[in-house]
Every structure is written in C-alpha cells, then in structure tokens.
C-alpha cells in the first residue's frame, strides 16, 4: 500500500549577501514569504504578506565584494554591531519554517534559486546542523518558467516573461520585499498552463 503524499508548502526565500559564495562572504539579510501549498488536488496560492520572516545578520568574515554589498544597500558596520548572530537567526528561521510548514513538506523557491539556496543551505548546515528543507527541497522559478515556456534556460529573464506572470511589486533588493514579490511570481507560474 502506497504511503499518502504529504503536501508541499512553497516558501519564497530571498537573501542579500556581500559576495558570491558563503563562507568567505556573508549573508547579510534573509526574507521569506509563504507562496502557497500543493497537494493532490493542485496548487493553492497564499497571501504572500500573511506569513513572513525577515532578519539581518552579523557578517561572518571581514571579506566582501563592494559591488555585491552595494546591491543591498546594507551597512556592514551597522550589521557588525546590530545584526543577529547567524546561529540564532538560522535557528529562528528553521523554527519559523517548521511552524508554517506544519503538516506539509517545506520547499524553498527562489529566483534564481541557485544563489539564494547556496547561502541558505550552507548557513543552515553550518549554524544549526540541519535544514528544514532537507538537502534538495528547493525549486528554481527560472527553470519552472523555462520548462513551461519551452525555452532554453539561458534565454530566460524576468523581462522575457509575459507581463501577467510578473508581480506588480518592485524588486527593491530588500530581502523581504523581494521574497514577497517572488512569492507572487511563483504562484502565477504555478497557475500558468504554459505554451
């Protein structure tokens, strides 16, 4: 007898960092918003502002790439004093994911997921020893669109997507703003039949 499938709870996650990879460089902020839930009956979008998480973190090294830091507009000096300890922030984040994901399997979704997932998974493993998403519980919105649009992945950018798929919110490079914006994009992509 087959085990019943648990629904998936999709959580849009956006991070801002001061370099290209975790370890030598730091995650400076993390934002997350519940995008929706999928079960055997299909996908149900959530209000992306209803369940959110946002924290700023203390840098873990002195190294940074000025151009990467400039994207977020965050102040490393301020974060060195006021930012949360990474272990505490990641522990809070994991607890939040478990709470909003109760009864479902949480799946991180990002645009593109590869960058945000790299930092998110590394920080979770380094500072908490576990990931509430497991080792592979992520979905890339760029790949989802490319598949449904029948396009090569490298041909995809938000500017190539039909306007009705995009969120009306601005992409601000504030991690919570962008997580909410991308949660709307994800729900639109899940509802879109493709070409």
Coordinates of C-alpha atoms in Angstrom, one line a residue:
X1 CA 0.0 0.0 0.0
X2 CA 1.4 3.4 -1.0
X3 CA 2.1 5.9 1.6
X4 CA -0.1 9.1 1.3
X5 CA 1.9 12.0 -0.1
X6 CA 2.3 15.0 2.2
X7 CA 1.5 18.3 0.6
X8 CA 4.3 20.7 -0.3
X9 CA 4.4 24.2 1.2
X10 CA 6.4 26.6 -1.0
X11 CA 8.3 29.3 0.7
X12 CA 9.8 32.1 -1.3
X13 CA 13.3 33.0 0.1
X14 CA 15.5 35.8 -0.9
X15 CA 18.9 36.6 0.7
X16 CA 21.2 39.6 0.4
X17 CA 24.9 38.8 0.6
X18 CA 28.2 40.6 0.3
X19 CA 29.9 38.2 -2.1
X20 CA 29.4 35.3 -4.5
X21 CA 29.7 32.3 -2.1
X22 CA 29.0 31.6 1.6
X23 CA 32.0 31.0 3.9
X24 CA 34.4 33.6 2.7
X25 CA 31.5 36.0 2.3
X26 CA 28.4 36.7 4.5
X27 CA 24.7 36.5 4.2
X28 CA 23.5 39.9 5.4
X29 CA 19.7 39.5 5.4
X30 CA 17.1 36.9 4.8
X31 CA 13.5 37.3 3.8
X32 CA 10.9 34.6 3.4
X33 CA 7.2 34.5 2.5
X34 CA 4.8 31.6 2.2
X35 CA 3.8 31.4 -1.5
X36 CA 1.3 28.5 -1.4
X37 CA 0.5 24.9 -0.9
X38 CA 0.3 22.0 -3.3
X39 CA -1.4 18.7 -2.7
X40 CA -3.1 16.0 -4.9
X41 CA -5.8 18.5 -5.6
X42 CA -3.5 21.1 -7.1
X43 CA -1.8 24.3 -6.0
X44 CA -3.4 27.0 -3.8
X45 CA -1.8 30.4 -3.6
X46 CA -1.3 32.1 -0.2
X47 CA -1.4 35.8 0.6
X48 CA 2.4 36.3 0.5
X49 CA 2.2 39.0 3.2
X50 CA 0.4 36.8 5.7
X51 CA 3.3 34.6 6.8
X52 CA 6.7 36.2 6.5
X53 CA 10.2 36.2 8.1
X54 CA 12.9 38.8 8.0
X55 CA 16.2 39.2 9.8
X56 CA 19.5 40.9 9.3
X57 CA 22.7 39.1 10.2
X58 CA 26.1 39.9 11.6
X59 CA 28.8 39.3 8.9
X60 CA 30.9 36.2 9.5
X61 CA 34.1 37.5 7.9
X62 CA 35.9 40.7 7.0
X63 CA 35.9 39.9 3.3
X64 CA 33.3 41.5 1.0
X65 CA 32.9 42.5 -2.7
X66 CA 31.9 46.2 -2.8
X67 CA 29.7 45.7 -5.8
X68 CA 27.8 42.9 -4.1
X69 CA 27.4 44.9 -0.9
X70 CA 26.1 47.9 -2.9
X71 CA 23.3 45.9 -4.4
X72 CA 21.6 45.5 -1.0
X73 CA 22.4 48.9 0.4
X74 CA 23.1 47.3 3.8
X75 CA 25.7 48.8 6.1
X76 CA 28.3 46.1 7.2
X77 CA 29.5 48.4 10.0
X78 CA 25.9 48.7 11.5
X79 CA 25.3 44.9 11.0
X80 CA 28.6 44.1 12.8
X81 CA 27.0 45.8 15.9
X82 CA 23.3 45.3 15.4
X83 CA 23.0 42.2 13.2
X84 CA 21.7 38.9 14.6
X85 CA 24.2 36.1 15.4
X86 CA 23.9 33.7 12.5
X87 CA 23.3 30.7 14.7
X88 CA 20.4 32.5 16.4
X89 CA 18.9 33.8 13.2
X90 CA 19.1 30.5 11.4
X91 CA 17.6 28.7 14.4
X92 CA 14.7 31.2 14.4
X93 CA 14.3 30.7 10.6
X94 CA 14.2 26.9 10.9
X95 CA 11.6 27.1 13.7
X96 CA 9.5 29.5 11.6
X97 CA 9.7 27.1 8.6
X98 CA 8.6 24.2 10.8
X99 CA 5.7 26.3 12.2
X100 CA 4.3 27.5 8.9
X101 CA 5.0 24.1 7.3
X102 CA 3.3 22.0 9.9
X103 CA 1.6 19.0 8.1
X104 CA 3.5 19.7 4.9
X105 CA 6.9 19.3 3.4
X106 CA 8.5 22.8 3.1
X107 CA 10.1 23.6 -0.3
X108 CA 12.2 26.7 -0.8
X109 CA 11.6 28.5 -4.0
X110 CA 13.7 31.3 -5.4
X111 CA 14.5 33.3 -8.5
X112 CA 17.1 32.2 -9.2
X113 CA 17.2 29.5 -6.5
X114 CA 20.8 28.6 -7.1
X115 CA 22.3 31.7 -5.5
X116 CA 19.9 32.0 -2.6
X117 CA 19.8 28.2 -1.9
X118 CA 23.6 28.1 -1.8
X119 CA 23.7 30.6 1.1
X120 CA 20.6 29.4 2.8
X121 CA 21.6 25.7 2.9
X122 CA 25.2 26.5 3.8
X123 CA 24.1 28.8 6.7
X124 CA 21.5 26.3 7.9
X125 CA 24.0 23.4 8.0
X126 CA 26.9 25.5 9.4
X127 CA 24.9 27.1 12.1
X128 CA 22.1 24.7 13.0
X129 CA 23.4 21.4 11.7
X130 CA 20.2 20.7 9.7
X131 CA 17.9 22.1 7.0
X132 CA 14.0 22.0 7.4
X133 CA 14.0 21.7 3.6
X134 CA 16.3 18.6 3.6
X135 CA 19.2 18.7 1.2
X136 CA 17.3 19.1 -2.0
X137 CA 14.0 20.8 -1.1
X138 CA 14.3 23.8 -3.5
X139 CA 12.6 24.8 -6.7
X140 CA 14.0 27.3 -9.2
X141 CA 11.4 29.7 -10.7
X142 CA 13.6 30.4 -13.6
X143 CA 13.7 26.7 -14.5
X144 CA 10.0 26.3 -13.9
X145 CA 9.3 29.1 -16.4
X146 CA 11.8 27.8 -18.9
X147 CA 10.1 24.4 -18.8
X148 CA 6.6 25.7 -19.2
X149 CA 7.6 28.2 -21.9
X150 CA 9.6 25.6 -23.7
X151 CA 12.7 27.9 -23.8
X152 CA 16.4 27.2 -23.2
X153 CA 17.2 28.2 -19.6
X154 CA 19.8 30.8 -20.7
X155 CA 17.1 32.6 -22.8
X156 CA 15.0 33.3 -19.6
X157 CA 15.0 36.5 -17.7
X158 CA 12.1 38.3 -16.0
X159 CA 12.0 40.7 -18.9
X160 CA 11.2 37.8 -21.3
X161 CA 8.2 36.6 -19.3
X162 CA 4.6 37.5 -20.1
X163 CA 3.7 40.6 -18.1
X164 CA 0.7 38.8 -16.5
X165 CA 3.1 36.4 -14.7
X166 CA 5.1 39.1 -13.1
X167 CA 4.3 40.6 -9.7
X168 CA 3.2 44.3 -9.7
X169 CA 5.6 44.9 -6.8
X170 CA 9.0 46.4 -7.4
X171 CA 12.2 44.4 -7.0
X172 CA 13.9 46.5 -4.3
X173 CA 16.8 44.3 -3.1
X174 CA 15.3 44.3 0.3
X175 CA 15.1 40.6 1.1
X176 CA 11.6 40.6 2.5
X177 CA 10.2 42.8 -0.3
X178 CA 11.8 40.5 -2.9
X179 CA 10.6 37.3 -1.2
X180 CA 7.0 38.6 -1.3
X181 CA 7.4 39.7 -4.9
X182 CA 8.8 36.4 -5.9
X183 CA 6.1 34.5 -4.0
X184 CA 3.6 36.2 -6.3
X185 CA 5.6 35.3 -9.3
X186 CA 5.8 31.7 -8.1
X187 CA 2.0 31.4 -7.7
X188 CA 1.5 32.9 -11.1
X189 CA 3.9 30.4 -12.6
X190 CA 2.2 27.5 -10.9
X191 CA -1.2 28.6 -12.2
X192 CA 0.1 29.3 -15.8
X193 CA -0.5 26.4 -18.2
X194 CA 2.5 27.3 -20.3
X195 CA 2.7 27.4 -24.1

